[in-house]
Coordinates of N, CA and C in Angstrom, one line a residue:
Chain P
Q163 N 27.5 -118.2 58.4 CA 28.4 -119.0 59.2 C 27.7 -119.3 60.6
V164 N 27.8 -120.5 61.0 CA 27.2 -120.9 62.2 C 28.0 -120.3 63.4
Q165 N 27.3 -119.8 64.4 CA 27.9 -119.3 65.6 C 27.2 -119.8 66.8
L166 N 27.9 -120.2 67.8 CA 27.3 -120.7 69.1 C 27.9 -119.9 70.2
Q167 N 27.1 -119.6 71.2 CA 27.5 -118.8 72.4 C 26.9 -119.4 73.6
E168 N 27.8 -119.8 74.5 CA 27.4 -120.3 75.8 C 27.1 -119.2 76.8
S169 N 26.1 -119.4 77.7 CA 25.8 -118.4 78.7 C 25.4 -119.2 80.0
G170 N 25.6 -118.5 81.1 CA 25.2 -119.1 82.4 C 26.1 -118.7 83.5
P171 N 25.8 -119.0 84.8 CA 26.6 -118.6 85.9 C 28.0 -119.2 85.8
G172 N 28.9 -118.3 86.3 CA 30.3 -118.8 86.3 C 30.7 -119.4 87.6
L173 N 29.8 -119.4 88.6 CA 30.1 -119.9 89.9 C 28.9 -120.7 90.4
V174 N 29.1 -121.9 90.8 CA 28.1 -122.8 91.3 C 28.5 -123.4 92.6
K175 N 27.6 -123.5 93.6 CA 28.0 -124.1 94.9 C 27.9 -125.6 94.8
P176 N 28.8 -126.3 95.5 CA 28.8 -127.7 95.6 C 27.4 -128.3 95.9
S177 N 27.0 -129.4 95.3 CA 25.7 -130.1 95.5 C 24.6 -129.4 94.7
E178 N 24.8 -128.2 94.2 CA 23.7 -127.5 93.4 C 23.8 -128.0 91.9
T179 N 22.9 -127.3 91.1 CA 22.8 -127.7 89.7 C 23.4 -126.7 88.8
L180 N 24.3 -127.1 88.0 CA 24.9 -126.2 87.0 C 23.9 -126.1 85.8
S181 N 23.7 -124.9 85.3 CA 22.8 -124.7 84.2 C 23.4 -123.8 83.2
L182 N 23.5 -124.2 81.9 CA 24.1 -123.5 80.8 C 23.2 -123.5 79.6
T183 N 23.3 -122.5 78.9 CA 22.5 -122.4 77.6 C 23.4 -122.0 76.5
C184 N 23.1 -122.6 75.3 CA 23.9 -122.4 74.1 C 22.9 -121.8 73.1
T185 N 23.2 -120.5 72.7 CA 22.4 -119.9 71.7 C 23.1 -120.0 70.3
V186 N 22.3 -120.5 69.3 CA 22.8 -120.8 68.0 C 22.3 -119.7 67.0
S187 N 23.2 -119.2 66.2 CA 22.8 -118.2 65.2 C 23.5 -118.7 63.9
G188 N 22.8 -118.3 62.8 CA 23.3 -118.7 61.5 C 22.9 -120.0 61.0
D189 N 22.1 -120.7 61.8 CA 21.6 -122.0 61.4 C 20.4 -122.3 62.3
S190 N 19.5 -123.2 61.8 CA 18.4 -123.6 62.6 C 18.8 -124.8 63.5
I191 N 18.3 -124.7 64.7 CA 18.6 -125.8 65.6 C 17.7 -127.1 65.2
N192 N 16.8 -126.9 64.3 CA 16.0 -128.0 63.8 C 16.7 -128.9 62.8
N193 N 18.0 -129.0 63.0 CA 18.8 -129.9 62.1 C 20.0 -130.3 63.0
Y194 N 20.6 -131.4 62.6 CA 21.9 -131.8 63.2 C 21.8 -132.3 64.7
Y195 N 22.9 -132.7 65.2 CA 23.1 -133.0 66.6 C 23.9 -131.9 67.3
W196 N 23.5 -131.7 68.5 CA 24.1 -130.6 69.3 C 24.7 -131.1 70.6
S197 N 26.0 -130.8 70.8 CA 26.7 -131.5 71.9 C 27.2 -130.5 72.9
W198 N 27.4 -131.0 74.1 CA 28.2 -130.3 75.2 C 29.5 -131.0 75.4
I199 N 30.5 -130.3 75.6 CA 31.9 -130.8 75.8 C 32.5 -130.0 76.9
R200 N 33.3 -130.6 77.8 CA 33.9 -129.8 78.9 C 35.4 -130.1 78.9
Q201 N 36.1 -129.2 79.6 CA 37.6 -129.3 79.7 C 38.0 -128.7 81.1
P202 N 38.3 -129.6 82.0 CA 38.8 -129.1 83.3 C 40.1 -128.4 83.1
P203 N 40.4 -127.4 84.0 CA 41.6 -126.6 83.8 C 42.9 -127.5 83.6
G204 N 43.6 -127.2 82.6 CA 44.9 -128.0 82.3 C 44.7 -129.4 81.9
K205 N 43.5 -129.8 81.6 CA 43.2 -131.2 81.2 C 42.6 -131.3 79.8
G206 N 42.3 -132.5 79.4 CA 41.8 -132.7 78.1 C 40.3 -132.5 77.9
L207 N 39.8 -132.8 76.7 CA 38.4 -132.6 76.4 C 37.6 -133.9 76.8
E208 N 36.4 -133.6 77.2 CA 35.5 -134.7 77.6 C 34.1 -134.4 77.0
W209 N 33.6 -135.3 76.2 CA 32.2 -135.2 75.7 C 31.2 -135.5 76.8
I210 N 30.3 -134.6 76.9 CA 29.2 -134.7 78.0 C 28.0 -135.5 77.4
G211 N 27.5 -135.0 76.2 CA 26.4 -135.6 75.7 C 25.8 -134.8 74.5
Y212 N 24.8 -135.4 73.8 CA 24.2 -134.6 72.7 C 22.7 -134.7 72.8
I213 N 22.1 -133.7 72.0 CA 20.7 -133.8 71.8 C 20.5 -133.7 70.3
H214 N 19.6 -134.6 69.7 CA 19.3 -134.5 68.3 C 18.1 -133.5 68.2
Y215 N 17.9 -133.0 67.1 CA 16.8 -132.0 66.9 C 15.4 -132.7 67.2
S216 N 15.4 -134.0 67.1 CA 14.1 -134.7 67.4 C 13.9 -134.7 68.9
G217 N 14.9 -134.4 69.7 CA 14.8 -134.4 71.1 C 15.5 -135.6 71.8
F218 N 16.0 -136.5 71.0 CA 16.7 -137.7 71.5 C 18.0 -137.3 72.1
T219 N 18.3 -137.8 73.2 CA 19.6 -137.5 73.9 C 20.4 -138.7 74.2
N220 N 21.7 -138.5 74.4 CA 22.6 -139.5 74.7 C 23.8 -138.9 75.6
Y221 N 24.2 -139.6 76.6 CA 25.1 -139.0 77.6 C 26.3 -139.9 77.8
N222 N 27.4 -139.2 78.2 CA 28.6 -139.9 78.6 C 28.3 -140.6 80.0
P223 N 28.5 -141.9 80.1 CA 28.1 -142.5 81.4 C 29.0 -142.1 82.5
S224 N 30.1 -141.4 82.3 CA 30.9 -140.9 83.4 C 30.2 -139.8 84.2
L225 N 29.1 -139.3 83.6 CA 28.3 -138.3 84.4 C 27.4 -138.9 85.4
K226 N 27.3 -140.2 85.3 CA 26.5 -141.0 86.3 C 25.0 -140.4 86.4
S227 N 24.5 -140.2 85.2 CA 23.0 -139.8 85.1 C 22.8 -138.4 85.7
R228 N 23.8 -137.6 85.9 CA 23.5 -136.3 86.5 C 23.2 -135.2 85.4
G229 N 23.4 -135.5 84.1 CA 23.2 -134.5 83.1 C 21.9 -134.6 82.4
T230 N 21.4 -133.5 82.0 CA 20.2 -133.4 81.2 C 20.4 -132.3 80.1
I231 N 20.2 -132.7 78.9 CA 20.3 -131.7 77.8 C 18.9 -131.5 77.2
S232 N 18.5 -130.3 76.9 CA 17.2 -130.0 76.4 C 17.3 -129.0 75.3
L233 N 16.2 -128.9 74.5 CA 16.1 -128.0 73.3 C 15.0 -127.0 73.5
D234 N 15.3 -125.8 73.0 CA 14.2 -124.7 72.9 C 14.2 -124.2 71.5
T235 N 13.4 -124.8 70.7 CA 13.5 -124.5 69.2 C 13.0 -123.0 69.0
S236 N 12.1 -122.6 69.8 CA 11.5 -121.2 69.7 C 12.6 -120.1 69.8
K237 N 13.6 -120.5 70.6 CA 14.7 -119.5 70.9 C 16.0 -119.9 70.2
N238 N 16.0 -121.0 69.4 CA 17.2 -121.6 68.8 C 18.3 -121.8 69.8
Q239 N 17.9 -122.5 70.9 CA 18.9 -122.7 72.0 C 18.8 -124.2 72.4
F240 N 19.9 -124.6 73.0 CA 19.8 -125.9 73.7 C 20.6 -125.7 75.1
S241 N 20.3 -126.5 76.0 CA 20.7 -126.2 77.4 C 21.3 -127.5 78.0
L242 N 22.1 -127.3 79.0 CA 22.7 -128.4 79.8 C 22.4 -128.1 81.3
K243 N 21.9 -129.1 82.0 CA 21.8 -129.1 83.4 C 22.6 -130.3 84.0
L244 N 23.5 -129.9 85.0 CA 24.3 -131.0 85.6 C 24.0 -130.9 87.1
S245 N 23.5 -131.9 87.7 CA 23.1 -131.9 89.1 C 24.2 -132.3 90.0
S246 N 24.0 -132.0 91.3 CA 24.9 -132.5 92.4 C 26.4 -132.3 92.0
V247 N 26.7 -131.0 91.7 CA 28.1 -130.8 91.2 C 29.1 -130.8 92.4
T248 N 30.3 -131.1 92.0 CA 31.4 -131.1 92.9 C 32.5 -130.3 92.3
A249 N 33.6 -130.2 93.0 CA 34.8 -129.4 92.5 C 35.3 -130.1 91.2
A250 N 35.1 -131.4 91.0 CA 35.5 -132.1 89.8 C 34.8 -131.6 88.6
D251 N 33.7 -131.0 88.7 CA 32.9 -130.5 87.6 C 33.4 -129.1 87.2
T252 N 34.3 -128.5 87.9 CA 34.9 -127.2 87.4 C 35.6 -127.4 86.1
A253 N 35.2 -126.6 85.1 CA 35.7 -126.8 83.8 C 35.3 -125.7 82.9
V254 N 35.9 -125.6 81.7 CA 35.4 -124.8 80.6 C 34.4 -125.6 79.9
Y255 N 33.2 -125.1 79.7 CA 32.1 -125.9 79.1 C 31.9 -125.3 77.7
Y256 N 31.9 -126.2 76.7 CA 31.7 -125.8 75.3 C 30.4 -126.4 74.7
C257 N 29.7 -125.6 73.9 CA 28.7 -126.2 73.1 C 29.2 -126.4 71.7
A258 N 28.7 -127.3 70.9 CA 29.2 -127.6 69.6 C 28.1 -128.2 68.7
R259 N 28.2 -127.8 67.4 CA 27.3 -128.5 66.4 C 28.1 -129.6 65.7
E260 N 27.5 -130.7 65.6 CA 28.1 -131.8 65.0 C 28.0 -131.8 63.5
G261 N 29.0 -132.3 62.8 CA 28.9 -132.5 61.4 C 29.0 -134.0 61.1
G262 N 29.2 -134.4 59.9 CA 29.3 -135.9 59.6 C 28.0 -136.6 59.7
L263 N 27.0 -136.0 59.1 CA 25.7 -136.6 59.2 C 25.6 -138.0 58.5
T264 N 26.4 -138.1 57.4 CA 26.4 -139.4 56.7 C 27.6 -140.2 57.0
S265 N 28.4 -139.8 58.0 CA 29.5 -140.7 58.4 C 29.7 -140.5 59.9
A266 N 30.9 -140.7 60.3 CA 31.1 -140.6 61.8 C 31.0 -139.2 62.2
P267 N 30.3 -138.9 63.3 CA 30.1 -137.5 63.8 C 31.4 -136.9 64.3
Y268 N 31.5 -135.6 64.1 CA 32.6 -134.8 64.6 C 32.1 -133.4 64.9
F269 N 32.8 -132.6 65.6 CA 32.4 -131.3 66.1 C 32.9 -130.2 65.2
E270 N 31.9 -129.8 64.4 CA 32.3 -128.9 63.2 C 32.4 -127.4 63.7
F271 N 31.4 -127.0 64.5 CA 31.4 -125.6 65.0 C 31.3 -125.6 66.5
W272 N 32.1 -124.7 67.2 CA 32.2 -124.7 68.6 C 31.9 -123.3 69.1
G273 N 31.3 -123.2 70.3 CA 31.2 -121.9 71.0 C 32.6 -121.6 71.6
Q274 N 32.7 -120.4 72.1 CA 34.0 -119.9 72.7 C 34.3 -120.6 74.0
G275 N 33.3 -121.1 74.7 CA 33.5 -121.8 75.9 C 33.2 -120.8 77.1
T276 N 32.8 -121.4 78.2 CA 32.5 -120.6 79.4 C 33.0 -121.4 80.6
L277 N 33.8 -120.7 81.5 CA 34.3 -121.3 82.7 C 33.3 -121.4 83.8
V278 N 33.1 -122.6 84.3 CA 32.2 -122.7 85.4 C 33.0 -123.3 86.6
T279 N 33.0 -122.6 87.7 CA 33.8 -123.0 88.9 C 32.8 -123.5 89.9
V280 N 33.1 -124.6 90.5 CA 32.2 -125.1 91.6 C 33.0 -124.9 92.9
S281 N 32.4 -124.0 93.7 CA 33.0 -123.6 94.9 C 32.0 -123.0 95.9
S282 N 32.2 -123.1 97.2 CA 31.3 -122.5 98.1 C 31.8 -121.1 98.4
Chain R
S31 N 35.0 -149.4 77.5 CA 34.7 -148.2 76.7 C 35.9 -148.0 75.8
Y32 N 35.7 -147.1 74.8 CA 36.7 -146.9 73.8 C 37.7 -145.9 74.4
V33 N 39.0 -146.3 74.2 CA 40.1 -145.5 74.7 C 41.1 -145.2 73.6
L34 N 41.3 -143.9 73.4 CA 42.3 -143.4 72.4 C 43.6 -142.9 73.1
T35 N 44.7 -143.4 72.7 CA 46.0 -143.1 73.3 C 46.8 -142.2 72.4
Q36 N 47.2 -141.0 73.0 CA 48.0 -140.1 72.3 C 49.3 -139.8 73.2
P37 N 50.4 -139.5 72.5 CA 51.6 -139.2 73.3 C 51.4 -137.8 73.9
P38 N 51.8 -137.6 75.2 CA 51.6 -136.3 75.8 C 52.2 -135.1 75.1
S39 N 53.3 -135.4 74.5 CA 54.0 -134.2 73.9 C 54.8 -134.7 72.6
V40 N 55.0 -133.8 71.7 CA 55.8 -133.9 70.5 C 56.5 -132.6 70.3
S41 N 57.8 -132.7 70.0 CA 58.6 -131.5 69.7 C 59.1 -131.6 68.3
V42 N 59.2 -130.4 67.6 CA 59.7 -130.4 66.3 C 60.3 -129.0 66.0
A43 N 61.3 -129.0 65.1 CA 61.9 -127.7 64.8 C 61.1 -127.1 63.6
P44 N 61.1 -125.8 63.5 CA 60.4 -125.1 62.5 C 60.8 -125.6 61.1
G45 N 59.9 -125.8 60.2 CA 60.2 -126.2 58.9 C 60.2 -127.7 58.7
Q46 N 60.3 -128.4 59.9 CA 60.3 -129.9 59.8 C 58.8 -130.4 59.8
T47 N 58.7 -131.8 59.9 CA 57.4 -132.4 59.9 C 57.1 -133.0 61.2
A48 N 55.9 -132.7 61.7 CA 55.4 -133.2 63.0 C 54.4 -134.3 62.7
R49 N 54.6 -135.4 63.5 CA 53.6 -136.5 63.4 C 53.0 -136.8 64.7
I50 N 51.7 -136.7 64.9 CA 51.1 -136.9 66.1 C 50.2 -138.2 66.0
T51 N 50.4 -139.1 66.9 CA 49.6 -140.4 66.7 C 48.5 -140.5 67.7
C52 N 47.6 -141.4 67.3 CA 46.4 -141.7 68.1 C 46.2 -143.2 67.9
G53 N 46.1 -143.9 69.1 CA 46.1 -145.4 69.0 C 44.9 -146.0 69.7
A54 N 44.4 -147.1 69.1 CA 43.4 -147.9 69.7 C 43.3 -149.2 68.9
A55 N 42.8 -150.3 69.5 CA 42.7 -151.5 68.7 C 41.8 -151.3 67.5
N56 N 42.3 -151.8 66.4 CA 41.5 -151.7 65.1 C 41.0 -150.3 64.8
L57 N 41.7 -149.3 65.1 CA 41.3 -147.9 64.9 C 41.1 -147.7 63.4
G58 N 41.8 -148.4 62.6 CA 41.6 -148.2 61.1 C 40.3 -148.5 60.6
T59 N 39.4 -149.2 61.4 CA 38.1 -149.5 61.0 C 37.1 -148.4 61.3
N60 N 37.6 -147.3 62.0 CA 36.8 -146.2 62.4 C 37.3 -144.9 61.7
S61 N 36.5 -143.9 61.7 CA 36.9 -142.6 61.1 C 37.5 -141.8 62.3
V62 N 38.6 -141.1 62.1 CA 39.3 -140.3 63.1 C 39.2 -138.9 62.7
H63 N 39.0 -138.0 63.7 CA 38.9 -136.6 63.4 C 40.0 -135.9 64.4
W64 N 40.5 -134.8 63.9 CA 41.6 -134.1 64.7 C 41.2 -132.7 64.9
F65 N 41.6 -132.2 66.1 CA 41.3 -130.8 66.5 C 42.6 -130.2 67.0
Q66 N 42.7 -128.9 66.7 CA 43.8 -128.1 67.2 C 43.3 -127.1 68.2
Q67 N 43.9 -127.0 69.4 CA 43.5 -126.0 70.4 C 44.6 -125.2 70.9
K68 N 44.5 -123.9 70.7 CA 45.6 -123.0 71.2 C 45.1 -122.5 72.5
P69 N 46.1 -122.0 73.3 CA 45.8 -121.6 74.7 C 44.6 -120.5 74.7
G70 N 43.7 -120.8 75.6 CA 42.6 -119.9 75.8 C 41.5 -119.8 74.7
Q71 N 41.7 -120.7 73.7 CA 40.7 -120.8 72.6 C 40.0 -122.1 72.5
A72 N 38.8 -122.1 71.8 CA 38.1 -123.3 71.6 C 38.8 -124.2 70.6
P73 N 38.6 -125.5 70.6 CA 39.2 -126.3 69.6 C 38.7 -126.0 68.2
V74 N 39.6 -126.3 67.2 CA 39.2 -126.1 65.8 C 39.5 -127.4 65.1
L75 N 38.5 -127.8 64.3 CA 38.6 -129.0 63.5 C 39.6 -128.8 62.4
V76 N 40.6 -129.7 62.3 CA 41.7 -129.5 61.3 C 41.6 -130.7 60.3
V77 N 41.2 -131.8 60.7 CA 41.1 -133.0 59.8 C 39.8 -133.8 60.3
Y78 N 39.0 -134.2 59.3 CA 37.9 -135.1 59.6 C 37.9 -136.3 58.7
D79 N 37.2 -137.3 59.1 CA 37.1 -138.6 58.3 C 38.5 -139.0 57.9
D80 N 39.4 -139.1 58.8 CA 40.8 -139.6 58.6 C 41.7 -138.6 57.9
R81 N 41.2 -138.0 56.8 CA 42.2 -137.3 55.9 C 41.6 -136.0 55.2
D82 N 40.3 -135.7 55.5 CA 39.7 -134.6 54.8 C 39.9 -133.3 55.6
R83 N 40.1 -132.2 54.9 CA 40.4 -130.9 55.6 C 39.2 -130.0 55.4
P84 N 38.7 -129.3 56.5 CA 37.7 -128.3 56.4 C 38.2 -127.2 55.6
S85 N 37.4 -126.4 55.0 CA 37.8 -125.2 54.2 C 38.6 -124.3 55.2
G86 N 39.7 -123.7 54.7 CA 40.5 -122.8 55.4 C 41.6 -123.4 56.2
I87 N 41.7 -124.7 56.2 CA 42.8 -125.4 56.9 C 43.9 -125.7 55.8
P88 N 45.1 -125.3 56.1 CA 46.2 -125.4 55.2 C 46.5 -126.8 54.8
E89 N 46.9 -127.0 53.5 CA 47.3 -128.3 53.0 C 48.4 -129.0 53.8
R90 N 49.1 -128.2 54.6 CA 50.2 -128.7 55.4 C 49.7 -129.7 56.5
F91 N 48.4 -129.7 56.8 CA 47.8 -130.6 57.7 C 47.2 -131.8 56.9
S92 N 47.6 -133.0 57.3 CA 47.1 -134.2 56.6 C 46.9 -135.3 57.6
G93 N 46.1 -136.3 57.3 CA 45.9 -137.4 58.2 C 45.9 -138.7 57.5
S94 N 46.1 -139.7 58.3 CA 46.0 -141.1 57.8 C 45.6 -142.0 58.9
N95 N 45.1 -143.2 58.6 CA 44.6 -144.1 59.6 C 44.6 -145.5 59.0
S96 N 45.4 -146.4 59.8 CA 45.5 -147.7 59.3 C 45.9 -148.6 60.5
G97 N 45.3 -149.8 60.5 CA 45.7 -150.7 61.6 C 45.2 -150.2 62.9
N98 N 46.1 -150.0 63.9 CA 45.8 -149.6 65.2 C 46.1 -148.1 65.5
T99 N 46.6 -147.4 64.4 CA 47.1 -146.1 64.6 C 46.6 -145.1 63.5
A100 N 46.2 -143.9 64.0 CA 45.9 -142.8 63.1 C 47.0 -141.7 63.4
T101 N 47.3 -141.0 62.3 CA 48.4 -140.0 62.4 C 48.0 -138.7 61.8
L102 N 48.2 -137.6 62.6 CA 48.1 -136.3 62.0 C 49.5 -135.8 61.7
T103 N 49.7 -135.4 60.4 CA 51.0 -135.0 60.0 C 50.9 -133.5 59.6
I104 N 51.8 -132.7 60.2 CA 51.9 -131.3 59.9 C 53.2 -131.1 59.2
S105 N 53.2 -130.7 58.0 CA 54.4 -130.5 57.2 C 54.8 -129.0 57.3
R106 N 56.1 -128.8 57.2 CA 56.7 -127.4 57.2 C 56.1 -126.7 58.4
V107 N 56.4 -127.2 59.6 CA 55.8 -126.7 60.8 C 56.2 -125.2 61.0
E108 N 55.2 -124.5 61.5 CA 55.4 -123.0 61.8 C 55.2 -122.8 63.3
A109 N 55.7 -121.7 63.8 CA 55.6 -121.4 65.2 C 54.1 -121.3 65.6
G110 N 53.3 -120.9 64.7 CA 51.8 -120.8 64.9 C 51.1 -122.1 65.0
D111 N 51.8 -123.2 64.7 CA 51.2 -124.5 64.9 C 51.3 -125.1 66.3
E112 N 52.1 -124.4 67.1 CA 52.2 -124.8 68.5 C 50.8 -124.8 69.2
A113 N 50.4 -125.9 69.7 CA 49.1 -126.1 70.2 C 48.9 -127.5 70.8
D114 N 47.7 -127.7 71.4 CA 47.3 -129.0 71.8 C 46.5 -129.6 70.7
Y115 N 46.7 -130.9 70.4 CA 46.0 -131.6 69.3 C 45.3 -132.8 69.9
Y116 N 44.0 -132.9 69.5 CA 43.2 -134.0 70.0 C 42.6 -134.9 68.9
C117 N 42.6 -136.2 69.0 CA 41.9 -137.0 68.1 C 40.5 -137.3 68.7
Q118 N 39.6 -137.7 67.8 CA 38.3 -138.0 68.3 C 37.6 -139.1 67.4
V119 N 36.9 -140.0 67.9 CA 36.2 -141.0 67.1 C 34.8 -141.1 67.6
W120 N 34.0 -141.9 66.8 CA 32.6 -142.2 67.2 C 32.6 -143.7 67.6
D121 N 32.2 -143.9 68.9 CA 32.0 -145.2 69.4 C 30.6 -145.6 69.0
R122 N 30.5 -146.3 67.8 CA 29.3 -146.6 67.2 C 28.4 -147.5 68.0
S123 N 29.0 -148.4 68.8 CA 28.2 -149.4 69.5 C 27.3 -148.7 70.6
R124 N 27.8 -147.6 71.1 CA 27.0 -146.9 72.1 C 26.6 -145.5 71.6
D125 N 27.0 -145.1 70.4 CA 26.7 -143.8 69.8 C 27.3 -142.7 70.7
H126 N 28.5 -142.9 71.2 CA 29.2 -142.0 72.0 C 30.3 -141.3 71.2
R127 N 30.7 -140.1 71.6 CA 31.9 -139.5 71.0 C 33.0 -139.6 72.0
V128 N 34.2 -139.9 71.6 CA 35.4 -140.1 72.4 C 36.6 -139.3 72.0
F129 N 37.2 -138.6 72.9 CA 38.4 -137.9 72.6 C 39.7 -138.6 73.1
G130 N 40.8 -138.4 72.4 CA 42.1 -138.9 73.0 C 42.5 -137.9 74.1
G131 N 43.5 -138.2 74.8 CA 44.0 -137.4 75.9 C 44.7 -136.1 75.5
G132 N 45.0 -136.0 74.2 CA 45.7 -134.8 73.7 C 47.2 -134.8 73.7
T133 N 47.7 -134.1 72.7 CA 49.2 -134.0 72.5 C 49.6 -132.6 72.4
K134 N 50.6 -132.2 73.2 CA 51.1 -130.8 73.2 C 52.2 -130.8 72.1
L135 N 52.0 -130.0 71.1 CA 53.0 -129.8 70.1 C 53.8 -128.6 70.4
T136 N 55.1 -128.8 70.6 CA 56.1 -127.7 70.8 C 56.9 -127.5 69.6
V137 N 57.0 -126.2 69.2 CA 57.9 -125.9 68.1 C 59.1 -125.3 68.7
L138 N 60.2 -125.9 68.5 CA 61.5 -125.6 69.1 C 62.1 -124.3 68.6

C-alpha cells in the first residue's frame, strides 16, 4: 500500500519561503505524477502543482510563479517550496500520488496533511 | 480557467438518497472524480472516471456525468457519510487539475 507523509515547519514568517517534503513508501517515486494540494482553514481544496518522475513540473497559475516542486529519487521524496508567503498561504498542505495514467488524472493516494501557519 | 460549481450544502435523512452535483459547460466531455473528506482527515477518492469505484468504496456510492452536470449519488445514506464532497477534473488544455468548491453533506 502506498503511503505518503508530509514534513516541514508548521510556522513560517511572512515574506519567507515555505518548505515541505513528502516521503513516499510502498512505491517508487520513479513512476506516476506527484502533486501538492492545499486547503486553507474552513475552505476548499486547491491544487498547487505536480512533478512527473521525469522532472517535468506544472503549477497552478494562482501561485503567481512562487512555487517550486522538486524530486529526490535517492530518498524517494518530493518537495514543495513556496516563496514570499503571506497569511493567505496558511493552509493544510497535502501531498498526493496521481492515478489515471491512461485517462484523466485523479488523486489516488494522499498524505495525512500538515498545517502550515504564516505568522510573525 | 475551468470552474466547477457545487452547491454549498445538501441535507438528507438517513436511509434516503443524496445527490451532489458538479456543474460546468460541457462537463460531460470530461472525466469527473469525487472525493469525500471528513473533519480533520485527508480526502478519500470515492468515484473516479465518472462512475468507477476504488476498491473498498461501498456500492452505495455511484456517479454519472452528462451534459453540463456530473452527479455523485449516495444511496441508503448513513450517519457516517456526513462529510464534505469535492468533484475534480482535468483541464486538459493546460494540464491542470481543478477542484469544485465542495459540498457539505448533512445527515439529518
